[in-house]
PDB file of C-alpha atoms in Angstrom:
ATOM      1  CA  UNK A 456       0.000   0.000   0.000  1.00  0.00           C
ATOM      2  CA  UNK A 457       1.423   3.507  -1.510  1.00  0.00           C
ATOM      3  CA  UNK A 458       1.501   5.876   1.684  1.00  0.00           C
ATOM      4  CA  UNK A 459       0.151   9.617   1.248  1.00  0.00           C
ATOM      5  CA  UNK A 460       3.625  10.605   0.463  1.00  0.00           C
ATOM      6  CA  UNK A 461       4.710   8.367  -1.916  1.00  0.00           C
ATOM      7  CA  UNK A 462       0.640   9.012  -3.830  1.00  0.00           C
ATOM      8  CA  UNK A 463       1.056  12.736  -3.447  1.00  0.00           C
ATOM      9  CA  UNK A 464       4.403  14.344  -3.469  1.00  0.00           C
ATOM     10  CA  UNK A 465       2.477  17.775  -2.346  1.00  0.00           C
ATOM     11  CA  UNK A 466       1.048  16.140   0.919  1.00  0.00           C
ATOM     12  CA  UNK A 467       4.045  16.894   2.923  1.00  0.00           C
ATOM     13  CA  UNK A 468       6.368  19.641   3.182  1.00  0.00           C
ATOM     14  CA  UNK A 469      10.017  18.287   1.705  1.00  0.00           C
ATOM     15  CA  UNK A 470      13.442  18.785   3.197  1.00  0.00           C
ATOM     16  CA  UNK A 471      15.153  19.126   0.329  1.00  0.00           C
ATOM     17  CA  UNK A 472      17.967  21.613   0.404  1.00  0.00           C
ATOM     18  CA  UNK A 473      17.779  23.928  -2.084  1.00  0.00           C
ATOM     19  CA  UNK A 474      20.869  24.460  -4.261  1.00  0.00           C
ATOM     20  CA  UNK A 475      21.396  28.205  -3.412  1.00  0.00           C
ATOM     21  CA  UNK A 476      20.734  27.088   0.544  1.00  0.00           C
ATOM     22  CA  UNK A 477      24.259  25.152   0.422  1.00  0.00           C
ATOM     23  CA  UNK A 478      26.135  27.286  -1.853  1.00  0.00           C
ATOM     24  CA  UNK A 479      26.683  30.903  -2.919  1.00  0.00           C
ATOM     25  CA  UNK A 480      27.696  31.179  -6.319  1.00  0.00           C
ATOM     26  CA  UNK A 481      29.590  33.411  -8.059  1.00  0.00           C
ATOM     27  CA  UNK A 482      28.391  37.207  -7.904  1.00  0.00           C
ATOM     28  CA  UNK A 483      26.627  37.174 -10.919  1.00  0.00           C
ATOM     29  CA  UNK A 484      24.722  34.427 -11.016  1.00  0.00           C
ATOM     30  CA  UNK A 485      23.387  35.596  -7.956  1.00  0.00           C
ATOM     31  CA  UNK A 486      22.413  38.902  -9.701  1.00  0.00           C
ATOM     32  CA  UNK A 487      20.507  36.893 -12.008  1.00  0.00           C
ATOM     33  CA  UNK A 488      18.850  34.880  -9.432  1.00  0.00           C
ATOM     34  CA  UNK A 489      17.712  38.240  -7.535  1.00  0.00           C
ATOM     35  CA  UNK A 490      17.227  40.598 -10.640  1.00  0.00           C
ATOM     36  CA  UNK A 491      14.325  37.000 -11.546  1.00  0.00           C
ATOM     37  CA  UNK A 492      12.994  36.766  -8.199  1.00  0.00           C
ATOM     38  CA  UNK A 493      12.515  40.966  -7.991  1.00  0.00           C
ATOM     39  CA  UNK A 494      10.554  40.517 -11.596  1.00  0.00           C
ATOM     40  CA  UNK A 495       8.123  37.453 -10.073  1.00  0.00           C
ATOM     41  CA  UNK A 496       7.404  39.815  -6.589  1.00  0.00           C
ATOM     42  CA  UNK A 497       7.063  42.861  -9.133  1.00  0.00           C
ATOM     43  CA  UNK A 498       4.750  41.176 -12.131  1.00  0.00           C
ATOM     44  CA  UNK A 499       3.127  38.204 -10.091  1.00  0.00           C
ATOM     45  CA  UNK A 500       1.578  39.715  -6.923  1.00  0.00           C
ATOM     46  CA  UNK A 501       4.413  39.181  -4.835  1.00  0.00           C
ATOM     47  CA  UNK A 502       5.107  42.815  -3.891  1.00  0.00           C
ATOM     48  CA  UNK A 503       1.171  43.244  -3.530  1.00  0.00           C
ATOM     49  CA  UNK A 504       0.351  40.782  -1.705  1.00  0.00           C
ATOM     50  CA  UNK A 505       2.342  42.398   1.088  1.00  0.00           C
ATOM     51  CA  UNK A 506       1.531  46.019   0.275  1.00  0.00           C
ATOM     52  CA  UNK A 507      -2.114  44.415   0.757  1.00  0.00           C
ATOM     53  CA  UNK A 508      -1.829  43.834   4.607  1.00  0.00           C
ATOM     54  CA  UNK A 509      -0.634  47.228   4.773  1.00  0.00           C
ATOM     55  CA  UNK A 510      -3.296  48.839   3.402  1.00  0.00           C
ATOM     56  CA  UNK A 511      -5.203  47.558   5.517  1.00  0.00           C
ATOM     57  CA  UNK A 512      -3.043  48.060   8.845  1.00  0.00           C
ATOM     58  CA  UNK A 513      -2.559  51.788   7.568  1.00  0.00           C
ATOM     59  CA  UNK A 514      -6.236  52.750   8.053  1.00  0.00           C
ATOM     60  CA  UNK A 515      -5.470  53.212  11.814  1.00  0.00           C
ATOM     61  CA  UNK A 516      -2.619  55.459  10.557  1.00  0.00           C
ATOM     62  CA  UNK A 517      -2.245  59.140  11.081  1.00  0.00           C
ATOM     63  CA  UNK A 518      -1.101  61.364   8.482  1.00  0.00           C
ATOM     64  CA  UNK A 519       2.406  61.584   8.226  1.00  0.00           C
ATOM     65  CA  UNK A 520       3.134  59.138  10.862  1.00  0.00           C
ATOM     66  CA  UNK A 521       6.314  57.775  10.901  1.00  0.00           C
ATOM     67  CA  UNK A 522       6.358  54.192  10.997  1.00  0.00           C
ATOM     68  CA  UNK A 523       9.289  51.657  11.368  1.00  0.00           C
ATOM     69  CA  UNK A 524       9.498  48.209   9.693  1.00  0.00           C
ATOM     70  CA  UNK A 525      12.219  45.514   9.714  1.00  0.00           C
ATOM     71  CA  UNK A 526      12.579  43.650   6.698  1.00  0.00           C
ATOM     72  CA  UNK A 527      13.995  39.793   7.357  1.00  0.00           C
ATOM     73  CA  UNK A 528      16.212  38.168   5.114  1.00  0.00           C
ATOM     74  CA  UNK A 529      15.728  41.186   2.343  1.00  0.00           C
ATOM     75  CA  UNK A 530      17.137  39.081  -0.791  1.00  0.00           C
ATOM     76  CA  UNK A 531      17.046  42.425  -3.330  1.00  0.00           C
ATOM     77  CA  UNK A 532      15.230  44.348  -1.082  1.00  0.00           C
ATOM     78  CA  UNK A 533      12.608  45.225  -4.280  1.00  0.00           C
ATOM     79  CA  UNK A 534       9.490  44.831  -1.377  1.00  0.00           C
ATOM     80  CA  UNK A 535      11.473  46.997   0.982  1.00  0.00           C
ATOM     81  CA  UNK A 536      11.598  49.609  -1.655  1.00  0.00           C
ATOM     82  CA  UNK A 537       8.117  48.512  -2.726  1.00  0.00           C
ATOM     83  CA  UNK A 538       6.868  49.707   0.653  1.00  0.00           C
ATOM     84  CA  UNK A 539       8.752  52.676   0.935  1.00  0.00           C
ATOM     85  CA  UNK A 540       7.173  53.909  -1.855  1.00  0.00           C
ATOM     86  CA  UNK A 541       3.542  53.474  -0.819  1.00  0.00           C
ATOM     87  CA  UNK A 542       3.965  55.037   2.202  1.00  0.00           C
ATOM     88  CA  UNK A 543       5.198  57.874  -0.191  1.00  0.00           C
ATOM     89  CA  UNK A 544       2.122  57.829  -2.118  1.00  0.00           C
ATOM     90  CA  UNK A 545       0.151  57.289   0.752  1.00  0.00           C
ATOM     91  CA  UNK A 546       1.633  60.267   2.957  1.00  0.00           C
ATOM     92  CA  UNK A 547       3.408  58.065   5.675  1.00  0.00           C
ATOM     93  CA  UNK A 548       6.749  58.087   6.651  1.00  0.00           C
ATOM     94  CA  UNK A 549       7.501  54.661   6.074  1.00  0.00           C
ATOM     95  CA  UNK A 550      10.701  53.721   6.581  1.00  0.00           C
ATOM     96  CA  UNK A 551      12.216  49.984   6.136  1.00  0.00           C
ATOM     97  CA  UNK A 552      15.478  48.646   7.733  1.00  0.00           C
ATOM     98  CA  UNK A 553      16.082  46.014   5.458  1.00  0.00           C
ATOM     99  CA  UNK A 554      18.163  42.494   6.896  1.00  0.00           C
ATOM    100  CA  UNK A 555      19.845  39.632   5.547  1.00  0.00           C
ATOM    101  CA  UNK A 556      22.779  37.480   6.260  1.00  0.00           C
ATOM    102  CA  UNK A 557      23.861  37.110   2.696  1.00  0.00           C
ATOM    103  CA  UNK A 558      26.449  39.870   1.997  1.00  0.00           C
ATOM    104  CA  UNK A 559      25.877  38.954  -1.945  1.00  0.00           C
ATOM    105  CA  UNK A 560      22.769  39.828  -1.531  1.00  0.00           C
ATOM    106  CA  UNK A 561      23.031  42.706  -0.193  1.00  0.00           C
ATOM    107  CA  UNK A 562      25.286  44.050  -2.480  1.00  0.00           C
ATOM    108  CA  UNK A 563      22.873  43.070  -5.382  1.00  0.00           C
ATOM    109  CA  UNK A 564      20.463  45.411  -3.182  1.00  0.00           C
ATOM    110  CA  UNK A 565      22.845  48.536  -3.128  1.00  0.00           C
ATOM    111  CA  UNK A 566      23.507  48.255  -6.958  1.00  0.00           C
ATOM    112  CA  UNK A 567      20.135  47.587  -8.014  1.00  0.00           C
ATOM    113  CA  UNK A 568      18.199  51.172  -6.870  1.00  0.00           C
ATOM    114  CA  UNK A 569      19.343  54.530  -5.291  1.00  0.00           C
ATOM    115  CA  UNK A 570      19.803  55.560  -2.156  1.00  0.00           C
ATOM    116  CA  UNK A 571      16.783  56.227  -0.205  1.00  0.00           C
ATOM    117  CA  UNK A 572      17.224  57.757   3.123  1.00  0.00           C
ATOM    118  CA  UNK A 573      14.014  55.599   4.416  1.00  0.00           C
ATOM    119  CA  UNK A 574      15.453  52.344   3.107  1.00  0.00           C
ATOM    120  CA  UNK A 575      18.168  50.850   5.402  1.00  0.00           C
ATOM    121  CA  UNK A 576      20.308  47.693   4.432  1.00  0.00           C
ATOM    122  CA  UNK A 577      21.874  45.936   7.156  1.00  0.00           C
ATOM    123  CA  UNK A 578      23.769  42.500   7.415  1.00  0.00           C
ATOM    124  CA  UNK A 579      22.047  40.597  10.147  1.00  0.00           C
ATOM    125  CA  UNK A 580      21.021  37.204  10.790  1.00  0.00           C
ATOM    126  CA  UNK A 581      17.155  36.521  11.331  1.00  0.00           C
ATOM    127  CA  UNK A 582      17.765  34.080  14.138  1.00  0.00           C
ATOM    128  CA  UNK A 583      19.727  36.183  16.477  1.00  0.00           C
ATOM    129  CA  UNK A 584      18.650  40.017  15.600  1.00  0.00           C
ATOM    130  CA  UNK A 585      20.728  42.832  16.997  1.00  0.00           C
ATOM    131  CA  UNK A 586      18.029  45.060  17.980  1.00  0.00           C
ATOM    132  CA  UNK A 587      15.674  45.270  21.582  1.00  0.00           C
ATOM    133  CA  UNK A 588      12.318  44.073  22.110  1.00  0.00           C
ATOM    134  CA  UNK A 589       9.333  46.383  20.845  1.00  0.00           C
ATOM    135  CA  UNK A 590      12.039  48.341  18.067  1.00  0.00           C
ATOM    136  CA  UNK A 591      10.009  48.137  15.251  1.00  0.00           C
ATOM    137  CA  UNK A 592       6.139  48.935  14.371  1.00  0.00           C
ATOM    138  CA  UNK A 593       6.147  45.794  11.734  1.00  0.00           C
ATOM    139  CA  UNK A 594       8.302  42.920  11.011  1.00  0.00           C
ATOM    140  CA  UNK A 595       8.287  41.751   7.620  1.00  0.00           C
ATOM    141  CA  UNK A 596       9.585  38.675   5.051  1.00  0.00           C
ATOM    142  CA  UNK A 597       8.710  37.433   1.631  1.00  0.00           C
ATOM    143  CA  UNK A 598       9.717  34.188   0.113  1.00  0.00           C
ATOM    144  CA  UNK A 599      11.979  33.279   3.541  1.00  0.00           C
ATOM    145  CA  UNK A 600       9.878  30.506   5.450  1.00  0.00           C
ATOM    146  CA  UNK A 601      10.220  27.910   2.896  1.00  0.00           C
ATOM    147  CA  UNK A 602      13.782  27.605   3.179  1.00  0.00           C
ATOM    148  CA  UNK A 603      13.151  27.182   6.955  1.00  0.00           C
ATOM    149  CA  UNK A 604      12.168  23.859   8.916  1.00  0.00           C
ATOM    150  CA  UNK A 605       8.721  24.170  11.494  1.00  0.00           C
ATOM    151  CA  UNK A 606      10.563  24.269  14.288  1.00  0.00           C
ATOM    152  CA  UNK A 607      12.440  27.021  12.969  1.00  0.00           C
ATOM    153  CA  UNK A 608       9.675  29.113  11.561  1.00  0.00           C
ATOM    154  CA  UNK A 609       8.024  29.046  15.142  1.00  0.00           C
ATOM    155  CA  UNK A 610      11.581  30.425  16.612  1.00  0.00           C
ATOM    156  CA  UNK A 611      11.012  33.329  13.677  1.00  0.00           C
ATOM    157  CA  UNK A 612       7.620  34.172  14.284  1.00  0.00           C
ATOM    158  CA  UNK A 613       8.177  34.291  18.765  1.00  0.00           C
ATOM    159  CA  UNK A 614      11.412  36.658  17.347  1.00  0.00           C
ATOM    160  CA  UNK A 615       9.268  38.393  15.230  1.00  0.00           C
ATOM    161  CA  UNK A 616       6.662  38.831  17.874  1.00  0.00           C
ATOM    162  CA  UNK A 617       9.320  40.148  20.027  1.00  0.00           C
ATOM    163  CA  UNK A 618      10.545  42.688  17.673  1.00  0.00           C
ATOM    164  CA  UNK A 619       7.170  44.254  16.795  1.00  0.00           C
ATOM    165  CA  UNK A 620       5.122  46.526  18.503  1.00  0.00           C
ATOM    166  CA  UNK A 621       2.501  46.590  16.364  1.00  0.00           C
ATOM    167  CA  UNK A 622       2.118  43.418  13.839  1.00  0.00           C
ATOM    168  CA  UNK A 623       3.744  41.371  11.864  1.00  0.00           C
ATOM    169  CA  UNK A 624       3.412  40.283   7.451  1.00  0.00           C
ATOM    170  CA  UNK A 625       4.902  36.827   6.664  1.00  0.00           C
ATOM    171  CA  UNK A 626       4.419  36.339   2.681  1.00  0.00           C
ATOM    172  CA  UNK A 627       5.232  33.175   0.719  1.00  0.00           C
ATOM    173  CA  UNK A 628       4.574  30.354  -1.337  1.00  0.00           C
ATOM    174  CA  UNK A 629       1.491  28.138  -1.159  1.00  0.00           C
ATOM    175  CA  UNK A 630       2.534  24.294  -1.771  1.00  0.00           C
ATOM    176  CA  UNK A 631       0.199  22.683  -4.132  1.00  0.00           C
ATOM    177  CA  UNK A 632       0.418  21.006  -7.883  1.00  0.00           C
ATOM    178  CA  UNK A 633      -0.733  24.151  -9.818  1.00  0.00           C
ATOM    179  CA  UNK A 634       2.122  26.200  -7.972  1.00  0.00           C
ATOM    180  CA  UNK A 635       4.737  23.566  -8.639  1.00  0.00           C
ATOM    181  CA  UNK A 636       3.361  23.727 -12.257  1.00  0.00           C
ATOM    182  CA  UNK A 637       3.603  27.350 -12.976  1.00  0.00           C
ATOM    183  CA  UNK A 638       6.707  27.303 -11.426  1.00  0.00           C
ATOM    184  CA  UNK A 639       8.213  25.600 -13.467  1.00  0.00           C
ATOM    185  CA  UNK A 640       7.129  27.172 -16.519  1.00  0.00           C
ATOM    186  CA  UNK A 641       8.177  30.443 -15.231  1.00  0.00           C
ATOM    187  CA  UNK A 642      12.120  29.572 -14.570  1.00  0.00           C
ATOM    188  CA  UNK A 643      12.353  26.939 -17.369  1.00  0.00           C
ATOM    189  CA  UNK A 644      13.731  29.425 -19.910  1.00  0.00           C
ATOM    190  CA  UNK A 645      15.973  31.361 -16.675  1.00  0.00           C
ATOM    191  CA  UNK A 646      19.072  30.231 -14.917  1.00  0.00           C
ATOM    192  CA  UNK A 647      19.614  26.516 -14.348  1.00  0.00           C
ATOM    193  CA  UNK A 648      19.562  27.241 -10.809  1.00  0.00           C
ATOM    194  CA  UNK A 649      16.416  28.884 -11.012  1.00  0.00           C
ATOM    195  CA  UNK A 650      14.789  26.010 -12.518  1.00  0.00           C
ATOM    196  CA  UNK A 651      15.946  23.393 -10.002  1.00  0.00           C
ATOM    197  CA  UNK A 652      15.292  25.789  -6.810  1.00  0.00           C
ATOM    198  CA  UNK A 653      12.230  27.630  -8.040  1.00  0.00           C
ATOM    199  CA  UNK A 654      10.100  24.083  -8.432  1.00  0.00           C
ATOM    200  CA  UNK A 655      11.670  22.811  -5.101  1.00  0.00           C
ATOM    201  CA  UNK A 656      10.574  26.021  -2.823  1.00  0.00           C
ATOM    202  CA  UNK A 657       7.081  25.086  -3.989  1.00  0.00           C
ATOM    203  CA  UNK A 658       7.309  21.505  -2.256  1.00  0.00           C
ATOM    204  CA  UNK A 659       9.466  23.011   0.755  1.00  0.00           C
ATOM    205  CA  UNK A 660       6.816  25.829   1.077  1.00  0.00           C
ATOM    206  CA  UNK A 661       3.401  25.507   3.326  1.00  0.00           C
ATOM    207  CA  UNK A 662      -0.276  25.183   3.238  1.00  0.00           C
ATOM    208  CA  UNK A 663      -2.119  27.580   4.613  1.00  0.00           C
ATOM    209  CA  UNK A 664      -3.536  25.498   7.541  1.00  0.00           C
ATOM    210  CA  UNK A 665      -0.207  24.478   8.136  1.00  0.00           C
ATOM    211  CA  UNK A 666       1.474  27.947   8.554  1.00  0.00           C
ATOM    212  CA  UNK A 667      -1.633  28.972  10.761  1.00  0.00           C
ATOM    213  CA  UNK A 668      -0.825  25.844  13.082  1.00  0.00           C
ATOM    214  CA  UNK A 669       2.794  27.008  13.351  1.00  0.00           C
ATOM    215  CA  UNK A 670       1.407  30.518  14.387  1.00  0.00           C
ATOM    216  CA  UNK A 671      -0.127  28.837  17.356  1.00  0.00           C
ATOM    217  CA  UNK A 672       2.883  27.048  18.016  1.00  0.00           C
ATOM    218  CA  UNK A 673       4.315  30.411  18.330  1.00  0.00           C
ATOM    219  CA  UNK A 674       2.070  31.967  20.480  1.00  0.00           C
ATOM    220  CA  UNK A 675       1.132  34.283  18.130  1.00  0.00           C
ATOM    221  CA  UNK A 676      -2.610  32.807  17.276  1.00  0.00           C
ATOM    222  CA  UNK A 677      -3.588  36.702  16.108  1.00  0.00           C
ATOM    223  CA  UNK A 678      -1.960  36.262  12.658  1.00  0.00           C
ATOM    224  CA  UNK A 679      -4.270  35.195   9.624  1.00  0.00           C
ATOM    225  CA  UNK A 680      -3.894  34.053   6.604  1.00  0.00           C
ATOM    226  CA  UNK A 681      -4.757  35.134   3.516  1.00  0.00           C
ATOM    227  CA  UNK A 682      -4.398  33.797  -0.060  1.00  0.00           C
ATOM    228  CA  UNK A 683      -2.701  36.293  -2.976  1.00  0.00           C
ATOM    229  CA  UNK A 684      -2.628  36.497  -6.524  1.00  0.00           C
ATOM    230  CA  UNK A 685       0.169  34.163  -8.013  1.00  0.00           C
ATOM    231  CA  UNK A 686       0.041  31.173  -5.349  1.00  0.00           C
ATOM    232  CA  UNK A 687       1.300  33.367  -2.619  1.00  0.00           C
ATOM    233  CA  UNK A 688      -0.317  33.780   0.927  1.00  0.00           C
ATOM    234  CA  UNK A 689       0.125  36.252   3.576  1.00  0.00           C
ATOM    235  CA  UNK A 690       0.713  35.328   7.812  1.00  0.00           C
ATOM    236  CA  UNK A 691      -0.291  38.915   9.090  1.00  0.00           C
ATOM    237  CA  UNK A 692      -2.222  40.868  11.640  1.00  0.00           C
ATOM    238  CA  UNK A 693      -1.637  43.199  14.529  1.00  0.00           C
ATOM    239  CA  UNK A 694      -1.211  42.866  17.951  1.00  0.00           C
ATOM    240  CA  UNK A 695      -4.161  42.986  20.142  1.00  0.00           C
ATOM    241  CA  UNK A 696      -4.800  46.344  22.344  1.00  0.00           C
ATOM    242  CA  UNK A 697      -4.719  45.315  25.817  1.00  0.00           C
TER     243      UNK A 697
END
């Protein structure tokens, strides 16, 4: 007897390491790699499926309020600068301190868009942050939790918890067949790295009830999901007032 697994490859999260999880490559490939990944978040919903939750948090907004958000594990920081610019539009002073261990891709970051004195790069690793409890209004990632085990995303979301004063926007991958599929029709004619890790992310990445069940885990039970354009989801929601 086949067991769920072995019938449905999309049952269960796999633990497959991603090529670019074990190895940095050379400079430029990971320019490519970013530059692609900065073209899905712009074209397929990625970038709006974040700026979403915001809209949404911002209605309790004043005008002109300055509000502080730390980006986790930035990649090209293109939704840092996404949100930046909103709060532009929107008369906010948003301003993003974007993170990420990889100094590749940080430097990717710098070239890729000018300096913005509300956008912030900083080297830091997500699992031991350099900054106090209660430093930032929102914590933020995009297209991070899939490269993370369970027991690992619960340690990010208590961190993230701890960070925020306000709330908190998780955004990633859903894991099902029609993902996988367009997936792989979207990095077939990119970078052979692309296609290997781009297909894989979608069977290392969550269901929705599954990321929710983690949230408990965390203690953090007032995130919610919601689904997004392009086979993306959103964690997100905002502290309760005591």
């Amino acid at each position: 007897v086949r067991s769920e697994s072995q019938s449905d490859p999309f049952a269960r999260r796999t633990n497959q390491p991603e090529i670019l999880d074990d190895h940095e490559p050379e400079q430029a490939v990971v320019d490519r790699v970013y530059a692609f990944l900065a073209m899905v978040n712009r074209r397929l919903g990625g970038a709006a499926a974040t700026i979403a939750r915001f809209e949404a948090f911002s209605r309790k907004w004043r005008s002109g309020e300055r509000i502080e958000v730390l980006d986790v594990a930035t990649g090209a920081a293109d939704i840092p600068r996404a949100l930046v610019a909103w709060g532009r539009v929107k008369g906010f002073d948003l301003r993003v301190t974007a993170t990420d261990v990889s100094t590749s891709a940080l430097d990717y970051a710098r070239r890729t868009g000018p300096p913005d004195a509300r956008l912030r790069l900083v080297r830091a690793d997500a699992m031991c942050p350099p900054w106090r409890d209660r430093a930032f209004d929102y914590v933020t990632s995009a297209l991070f939790f899939h490269h993370l085990t369970d027991s690992r995303i619960v340690e990010v979301l208590r961190t993230s918890a701890r960070l925020a004063r306000r709330g908190i926007v998780v955004n990633d991958l859903v894991r099902s067949r029609r993902a996988w599929w367009l997936t792989w029709l979207i990095t077939w004619p990119f970078h052979p790295i692309l296609h290997h890790d781009g297909p894989l992310s979608i069977r290392r990445a969550l269901t929705p009830g599954e990321i929710v069940a983690l949230a408990r885990q965390a203690d953090v039970p007032w995130l919610t999901v919601e689904r997004h354009f392009g086979e993306r989801m959103t964690l997100a929601g905002e502290r309760p007032e005591v």
